[in-house]
mmCIF file of C-alpha atoms and ligand atoms in Angstrom:
data_model
loop_
_atom_site.group_PDB
_atom_site.id
_atom_site.type_symbol
_atom_site.label_atom_id
_atom_site.label_comp_id
_atom_site.label_asym_id
_atom_site.label_seq_id
_atom_site.Cartn_x
_atom_site.Cartn_y
_atom_site.Cartn_z
ATOM 1 C CA UNK A 1 0.000 0.000 0.000
ATOM 2 C CA UNK A 2 1.144 3.540 -0.656
ATOM 3 C CA UNK A 3 2.220 5.567 2.306
ATOM 4 C CA UNK A 4 -0.460 8.259 2.069
ATOM 5 C CA UNK A 5 -3.143 5.577 2.266
ATOM 6 C CA UNK A 6 -1.877 4.280 5.560
ATOM 7 C CA UNK A 7 -4.060 4.725 8.595
ATOM 8 C CA UNK A 8 -2.629 4.985 12.077
ATOM 9 C CA UNK A 9 -2.805 1.930 14.281
ATOM 10 C CA UNK A 10 -4.634 3.864 17.018
ATOM 11 C CA UNK A 11 -7.441 4.569 14.539
ATOM 12 C CA UNK A 12 -7.561 0.923 13.494
ATOM 13 C CA UNK A 13 -7.844 -0.117 17.137
ATOM 14 C CA UNK A 14 -10.955 2.030 17.553
ATOM 15 C CA UNK A 15 -12.728 0.573 14.505
ATOM 16 C CA UNK A 16 -13.875 -2.692 16.142
ATOM 17 C CA UNK A 17 -15.668 -0.632 18.783
ATOM 18 C CA UNK A 18 -17.479 1.473 16.180
ATOM 19 C CA UNK A 19 -18.320 -1.708 14.361
ATOM 20 C CA UNK A 20 -19.762 -3.331 17.487
ATOM 21 C CA UNK A 21 -21.993 -0.364 18.386
ATOM 22 C CA UNK A 22 -23.162 0.057 14.791
ATOM 23 C CA UNK A 23 -24.102 -3.628 14.797
ATOM 24 C CA UNK A 24 -26.159 -3.067 17.937
ATOM 25 C CA UNK A 25 -27.904 -0.020 16.439
ATOM 26 C CA UNK A 26 -28.654 -2.011 13.318
ATOM 27 C CA UNK A 27 -30.226 -4.785 15.405
ATOM 28 C CA UNK A 28 -32.445 -2.193 17.057
ATOM 29 C CA UNK A 29 -33.577 -1.016 13.637
ATOM 30 C CA UNK A 30 -31.871 2.382 13.933
ATOM 31 C CA UNK A 31 -30.871 3.677 10.510
ATOM 32 C CA UNK A 32 -29.175 6.927 11.212
ATOM 33 C CA UNK A 33 -26.642 8.028 13.805
ATOM 34 C CA UNK A 34 -24.782 11.277 14.460
ATOM 35 C CA UNK A 35 -21.171 11.510 15.540
ATOM 36 C CA UNK A 36 -22.518 12.973 18.805
ATOM 37 C CA UNK A 37 -24.638 9.870 19.428
ATOM 38 C CA UNK A 38 -21.706 7.625 18.526
ATOM 39 C CA UNK A 39 -19.654 9.646 20.985
ATOM 40 C CA UNK A 40 -22.103 8.904 23.802
ATOM 41 C CA UNK A 41 -21.973 5.194 22.971
ATOM 42 C CA UNK A 42 -18.252 4.772 22.487
ATOM 43 C CA UNK A 43 -16.830 7.390 24.831
ATOM 44 C CA UNK A 44 -14.710 8.884 22.042
ATOM 45 C CA UNK A 45 -15.294 12.563 21.223
ATOM 46 C CA UNK A 46 -17.500 13.432 18.250
ATOM 47 C CA UNK A 47 -14.648 15.185 16.484
ATOM 48 C CA UNK A 48 -12.419 12.185 17.037
ATOM 49 C CA UNK A 49 -15.051 9.961 15.488
ATOM 50 C CA UNK A 50 -15.508 12.222 12.449
ATOM 51 C CA UNK A 51 -11.753 12.359 12.013
ATOM 52 C CA UNK A 52 -11.411 8.581 12.331
ATOM 53 C CA UNK A 53 -14.139 7.833 9.835
ATOM 54 C CA UNK A 54 -12.860 10.482 7.403
ATOM 55 C CA UNK A 55 -9.799 8.296 6.957
ATOM 56 C CA UNK A 56 -11.927 5.934 4.966
ATOM 57 C CA UNK A 57 -13.798 8.369 2.786
ATOM 58 C CA UNK A 58 -16.812 10.513 3.505
ATOM 59 C CA UNK A 59 -19.263 8.152 5.061
ATOM 60 C CA UNK A 60 -21.035 10.941 6.916
ATOM 61 C CA UNK A 61 -23.196 13.767 5.670
ATOM 62 C CA UNK A 62 -23.459 17.243 7.129
ATOM 63 C CA UNK A 63 -26.666 17.557 9.101
ATOM 64 C CA UNK A 64 -27.609 13.952 8.585
ATOM 65 C CA UNK A 65 -24.923 11.967 10.317
ATOM 66 C CA UNK A 66 -24.138 8.449 9.276
ATOM 67 C CA UNK A 67 -26.207 5.797 7.645
ATOM 68 C CA UNK A 68 -25.873 2.937 10.126
ATOM 69 C CA UNK A 69 -26.144 0.081 7.684
ATOM 70 C CA UNK A 70 -23.801 1.667 5.160
ATOM 71 C CA UNK A 71 -21.179 2.498 7.750
ATOM 72 C CA UNK A 72 -21.455 -0.935 9.361
ATOM 73 C CA UNK A 73 -20.953 -2.554 5.984
ATOM 74 C CA UNK A 74 -18.000 -0.319 5.083
ATOM 75 C CA UNK A 75 -16.249 -0.836 8.411
ATOM 76 C CA UNK A 76 -16.810 -4.577 8.119
ATOM 77 C CA UNK A 77 -15.089 -4.512 4.762
ATOM 78 C CA UNK A 78 -12.226 -2.411 6.089
ATOM 79 C CA UNK A 79 -11.770 -4.805 9.014
ATOM 80 C CA UNK A 80 -11.814 -7.794 6.686
ATOM 81 C CA UNK A 81 -15.029 -9.129 8.204
ATOM 82 C CA UNK A 82 -16.772 -9.506 4.871
ATOM 83 C CA UNK A 83 -15.356 -13.015 4.542
ATOM 84 C CA UNK A 84 -14.592 -16.033 6.701
ATOM 85 C CA UNK A 85 -11.323 -17.372 8.086
ATOM 86 C CA UNK A 86 -10.228 -20.860 9.025
ATOM 87 C CA UNK A 87 -8.383 -21.001 12.326
ATOM 88 C CA UNK A 88 -6.778 -23.634 14.556
ATOM 89 C CA UNK A 89 -5.942 -23.589 18.257
ATOM 90 C CA UNK A 90 -2.807 -25.149 19.720
ATOM 91 C CA UNK A 91 -3.056 -25.898 23.444
ATOM 92 C CA UNK A 92 -6.366 -27.598 24.218
ATOM 93 C CA UNK A 93 -6.303 -26.787 27.928
ATOM 94 C CA UNK A 94 -8.598 -24.472 29.871
ATOM 95 C CA UNK A 95 -8.245 -21.438 27.654
ATOM 96 C CA UNK A 96 -8.027 -23.269 24.318
ATOM 97 C CA UNK A 97 -11.189 -25.186 25.120
ATOM 98 C CA UNK A 98 -12.980 -22.030 26.264
ATOM 99 C CA UNK A 99 -12.166 -20.286 22.985
ATOM 100 C CA UNK A 100 -13.303 -23.317 20.992
ATOM 101 C CA UNK A 101 -16.505 -23.426 23.023
ATOM 102 C CA UNK A 102 -17.414 -19.830 22.282
ATOM 103 C CA UNK A 103 -19.641 -19.807 19.255
ATOM 104 C CA UNK A 104 -19.405 -16.036 18.854
ATOM 105 C CA UNK A 105 -16.092 -16.175 17.005
ATOM 106 C CA UNK A 106 -17.555 -18.540 14.458
ATOM 107 C CA UNK A 107 -20.615 -16.317 14.083
ATOM 108 C CA UNK A 108 -18.229 -13.447 13.310
ATOM 109 C CA UNK A 109 -16.576 -15.514 10.583
ATOM 110 C CA UNK A 110 -13.669 -17.134 12.410
ATOM 111 C CA UNK A 111 -14.132 -20.869 12.250
ATOM 112 C CA UNK A 112 -12.038 -23.108 14.506
ATOM 113 C CA UNK A 113 -11.403 -26.201 12.397
ATOM 114 C CA UNK A 114 -9.421 -28.133 14.988
ATOM 115 C CA UNK A 115 -7.654 -27.981 18.332
ATOM 116 C CA UNK A 116 -4.199 -29.489 18.780
ATOM 117 C CA UNK A 117 -2.394 -30.719 21.861
ATOM 118 C CA UNK A 118 0.505 -32.933 22.837
ATOM 119 C CA UNK A 119 -1.286 -34.594 25.748
ATOM 120 C CA UNK A 120 -2.443 -38.063 24.585
ATOM 121 C CA UNK A 121 -5.365 -37.944 27.042
ATOM 122 C CA UNK A 122 -6.890 -35.046 25.161
ATOM 123 C CA UNK A 123 -6.360 -36.260 21.602
ATOM 124 C CA UNK A 124 -9.563 -37.519 20.000
ATOM 125 C CA UNK A 125 -11.847 -35.611 22.384
ATOM 126 C CA UNK A 126 -14.255 -33.048 20.992
ATOM 127 C CA UNK A 127 -15.177 -29.544 22.096
ATOM 128 C CA UNK A 128 -18.614 -28.920 20.578
ATOM 129 C CA UNK A 129 -17.945 -30.627 17.253
ATOM 130 C CA UNK A 130 -14.296 -29.592 17.105
ATOM 131 C CA UNK A 131 -11.794 -32.424 17.393
ATOM 132 C CA UNK A 132 -8.549 -32.294 19.381
ATOM 133 C CA UNK A 133 -5.716 -33.669 17.249
ATOM 134 C CA UNK A 134 -2.084 -34.545 17.905
ATOM 135 C CA UNK A 135 0.153 -31.512 17.484
ATOM 136 C CA UNK A 136 2.371 -33.677 15.252
ATOM 137 C CA UNK A 137 -0.359 -33.371 12.613
ATOM 138 C CA UNK A 138 -0.479 -29.572 12.826
ATOM 139 C CA UNK A 139 1.647 -28.675 9.831
ATOM 140 C CA UNK A 140 -0.094 -31.045 7.411
ATOM 141 C CA UNK A 141 -3.516 -30.020 8.685
ATOM 142 C CA UNK A 142 -2.827 -26.326 8.129
ATOM 143 C CA UNK A 143 -1.593 -26.912 4.599
ATOM 144 C CA UNK A 144 -4.502 -29.161 3.684
ATOM 145 C CA UNK A 145 -7.262 -27.023 5.150
ATOM 146 C CA UNK A 146 -6.439 -23.489 4.099
ATOM 147 C CA UNK A 147 -5.910 -22.323 7.669
ATOM 148 C CA UNK A 148 -5.079 -18.605 7.851
ATOM 149 C CA UNK A 149 -5.067 -17.829 11.559
ATOM 150 C CA UNK A 150 -3.194 -19.731 14.266
ATOM 151 C CA UNK A 151 -4.222 -19.347 17.899
ATOM 152 C CA UNK A 152 -1.731 -20.105 20.686
ATOM 153 C CA UNK A 153 -2.957 -21.182 24.122
ATOM 154 C CA UNK A 154 -0.028 -23.289 25.298
ATOM 155 C CA UNK A 155 2.148 -22.490 28.295
ATOM 156 C CA UNK A 156 4.589 -19.698 27.506
ATOM 157 C CA UNK A 157 7.554 -22.091 27.322
ATOM 158 C CA UNK A 158 6.019 -23.785 24.267
ATOM 159 C CA UNK A 159 4.623 -20.767 22.510
ATOM 160 C CA UNK A 160 7.605 -19.934 20.283
ATOM 161 C CA UNK A 161 7.871 -23.472 18.906
ATOM 162 C CA UNK A 162 4.203 -23.343 17.967
ATOM 163 C CA UNK A 163 4.656 -19.938 16.318
ATOM 164 C CA UNK A 164 7.554 -21.441 14.348
ATOM 165 C CA UNK A 165 5.404 -24.340 13.115
ATOM 166 C CA UNK A 166 2.667 -21.869 12.183
ATOM 167 C CA UNK A 167 5.088 -19.791 10.102
ATOM 168 C CA UNK A 168 6.623 -22.862 8.488
ATOM 169 C CA UNK A 169 3.124 -23.938 7.469
ATOM 170 C CA UNK A 170 2.396 -20.596 5.830
ATOM 171 C CA UNK A 171 0.258 -18.936 8.511
ATOM 172 C CA UNK A 172 0.387 -15.138 8.371
ATOM 173 C CA UNK A 173 -1.778 -14.262 11.367
ATOM 174 C CA UNK A 174 -1.203 -15.370 14.960
ATOM 175 C CA UNK A 175 -3.516 -14.715 17.901
ATOM 176 C CA UNK A 176 -1.305 -15.280 20.924
ATOM 177 C CA UNK A 177 -2.578 -15.743 24.467
ATOM 178 C CA UNK A 178 0.663 -17.031 26.005
ATOM 179 C CA UNK A 179 2.476 -14.394 28.055
ATOM 180 C CA UNK A 180 5.548 -14.520 25.844
ATOM 181 C CA UNK A 181 7.076 -12.057 23.379
ATOM 182 C CA UNK A 182 7.178 -14.167 20.262
ATOM 183 C CA UNK A 183 9.555 -13.558 17.381
ATOM 184 C CA UNK A 184 7.812 -13.652 14.042
ATOM 185 C CA UNK A 185 8.801 -12.970 10.437
ATOM 186 C CA UNK A 186 8.146 -9.521 8.983
ATOM 187 C CA UNK A 187 5.256 -10.752 6.865
ATOM 188 C CA UNK A 188 3.450 -12.287 9.850
ATOM 189 C CA UNK A 189 1.055 -10.285 12.012
ATOM 190 C CA UNK A 190 0.632 -11.161 15.644
ATOM 191 C CA UNK A 191 -1.961 -9.930 18.121
ATOM 192 C CA UNK A 192 -1.175 -10.588 21.747
ATOM 193 C CA UNK A 193 -4.058 -10.857 24.194
ATOM 194 C CA UNK A 194 -3.128 -10.445 27.804
ATOM 195 C CA UNK A 195 -6.149 -10.486 30.088
ATOM 196 C CA UNK A 196 -3.824 -9.755 32.993
ATOM 197 C CA UNK A 197 -2.993 -6.350 31.580
ATOM 198 C CA UNK A 198 -6.656 -5.455 31.481
ATOM 199 C CA UNK A 199 -7.093 -6.706 35.039
ATOM 200 C CA UNK A 200 -4.107 -4.683 36.253
ATOM 201 C CA UNK A 201 -5.563 -1.611 34.585
ATOM 202 C CA UNK A 202 -8.816 -2.259 36.432
ATOM 203 C CA UNK A 203 -6.977 -2.488 39.724
ATOM 204 C CA UNK A 204 -5.294 0.849 38.966
ATOM 205 C CA UNK A 205 -8.679 2.473 38.365
ATOM 206 C CA UNK A 206 -10.065 0.956 41.560
ATOM 207 C CA UNK A 207 -7.161 2.336 43.500
ATOM 208 C CA UNK A 208 -7.318 5.774 41.874
ATOM 209 C CA UNK A 209 -11.075 6.083 41.569
ATOM 210 C CA UNK A 210 -11.362 9.731 40.627
ATOM 211 C CA UNK A 211 -7.761 10.470 39.915
ATOM 212 C CA UNK A 212 -7.700 9.986 36.165
ATOM 213 C CA UNK A 213 -9.056 11.592 33.018
ATOM 214 C CA UNK A 214 -11.534 9.511 31.077
ATOM 215 C CA UNK A 215 -10.440 8.856 27.453
HETATM 216 P P1 LIG B 301 -3.542 -25.457 30.439
HETATM 217 O O1 LIG B 301 -2.390 -26.055 31.124
HETATM 218 O O2 LIG B 301 -4.920 -25.779 30.873
HETATM 219 O O3 LIG B 301 -3.458 -25.763 28.870
HETATM 220 C C1 LIG B 301 -2.263 -25.742 28.126
HETATM 221 C C2 LIG B 301 -2.311 -26.894 27.124
HETATM 222 O O4 LIG B 301 -1.217 -26.768 26.239
HETATM 223 C C3 LIG B 301 -2.204 -28.268 27.782
HETATM 224 O O5 LIG B 301 -3.301 -29.063 27.390
HETATM 225 C C4 LIG B 301 -0.874 -28.793 27.266
HETATM 226 O O6 LIG B 301 -0.898 -30.193 27.078
HETATM 227 C C5 LIG B 301 -0.762 -28.066 25.943
HETATM 228 N N1 LIG B 301 0.598 -27.993 25.423
HETATM 229 C C6 LIG B 301 1.743 -27.688 26.056
HETATM 230 N N2 LIG B 301 2.780 -27.705 25.214
HETATM 231 C C7 LIG B 301 2.295 -28.022 23.999
HETATM 232 C C8 LIG B 301 2.882 -28.210 22.727
HETATM 233 N N3 LIG B 301 4.186 -28.040 22.531
HETATM 234 N N4 LIG B 301 2.076 -28.540 21.710
HETATM 235 C C9 LIG B 301 0.760 -28.722 21.903
HETATM 236 N N5 LIG B 301 0.138 -28.557 23.074
HETATM 237 C C10 LIG B 301 0.901 -28.214 24.119
HETATM 238 O O7 LIG B 301 -3.290 -23.880 30.510
HETATM 239 P P2 LIG B 301 -4.372 -22.702 30.333
HETATM 240 O O8 LIG B 301 -4.890 -22.321 31.641
HETATM 241 O O9 LIG B 301 -5.321 -23.048 29.256
HETATM 242 O O10 LIG B 301 -3.424 -21.537 29.815
HETATM 243 C C11 LIG B 301 -2.844 -21.641 28.528
HETATM 244 C C12 LIG B 301 -1.964 -20.445 28.219
HETATM 245 O O11 LIG B 301 -2.749 -19.281 28.172
HETATM 246 C C13 LIG B 301 -0.871 -20.169 29.256
HETATM 247 O O12 LIG B 301 0.271 -19.684 28.577
HETATM 248 C C14 LIG B 301 -1.474 -19.088 30.108
HETATM 249 O O13 LIG B 301 -0.477 -18.295 30.703
HETATM 250 C C15 LIG B 301 -2.230 -18.326 29.059
HETATM 251 N N6 LIG B 301 -3.345 -17.542 29.548
HETATM 252 C C16 LIG B 301 -3.458 -16.328 29.011
HETATM 253 C C17 LIG B 301 -4.496 -15.520 29.319
HETATM 254 C C18 LIG B 301 -4.544 -14.231 28.604
HETATM 255 O O14 LIG B 301 -5.251 -13.333 28.968
HETATM 256 N N7 LIG B 301 -3.796 -14.066 27.562
HETATM 257 C C19 LIG B 301 -5.522 -15.887 30.289
HETATM 258 C C20 LIG B 301 -5.357 -17.220 30.766
HETATM 259 C C21 LIG B 301 -4.296 -18.006 30.409
#
């Protein structure tokens, strides 16, 4: 992509929130929303919202606001949610099973085709209808099933070796839950999810109840 078309990562990180609220408005049958109303929902300022959405062309109209369905559709396209993705999970323990059990990811277009583990007691079991396979089969499975996203829910000691297998198999997107800083090739994107960080932020807010500026 050309440089002038690039959008800042902080803008990108706000888009899923816009997308979620627009989806809720759409469900309620609301067709039109102003940046002010979006501001009340999301907590971002109206001017911030207008600026963010301007990055992607003029979705809004002076005095009208935004067409909810149109904006929802456009943001979905921008986020790559207008298609489906095959995913696999390595580490079929507590967290891996919980992710596989949550149907919401599949509803959003992210299908978990299989879990993988190295524990023989788990291999062959099913979570919903999703089988747990031997991690030795991971590479072949990825290549044969057009898997695009690899999820890591192993202990942190094993996370890098799984990332390496993912990359060797051609995976370009890794969703990592292990508390490890993984090294990945330049053409691979990795999103780290650390629930602890969110929890520690909560504890800060609890401790400093009024002593911070919202947003
Ligand atoms: P768990 O012990 O229940 O599950 C880990 C699974 O990984 C086990 O079934 C184990 O057999 C498997 N495993 C280990 N090495 C493997 C390998 N080389 N190949 C295939 N499978 C392998 O652990 P739990 O509670 O599910 O946590 C998993 C990971 O997620 C840990 O790294 C933990 O720190 C992390 N975690 C992260 C959270 C977050 O917010 N990001 C929240 C909770 C856990």
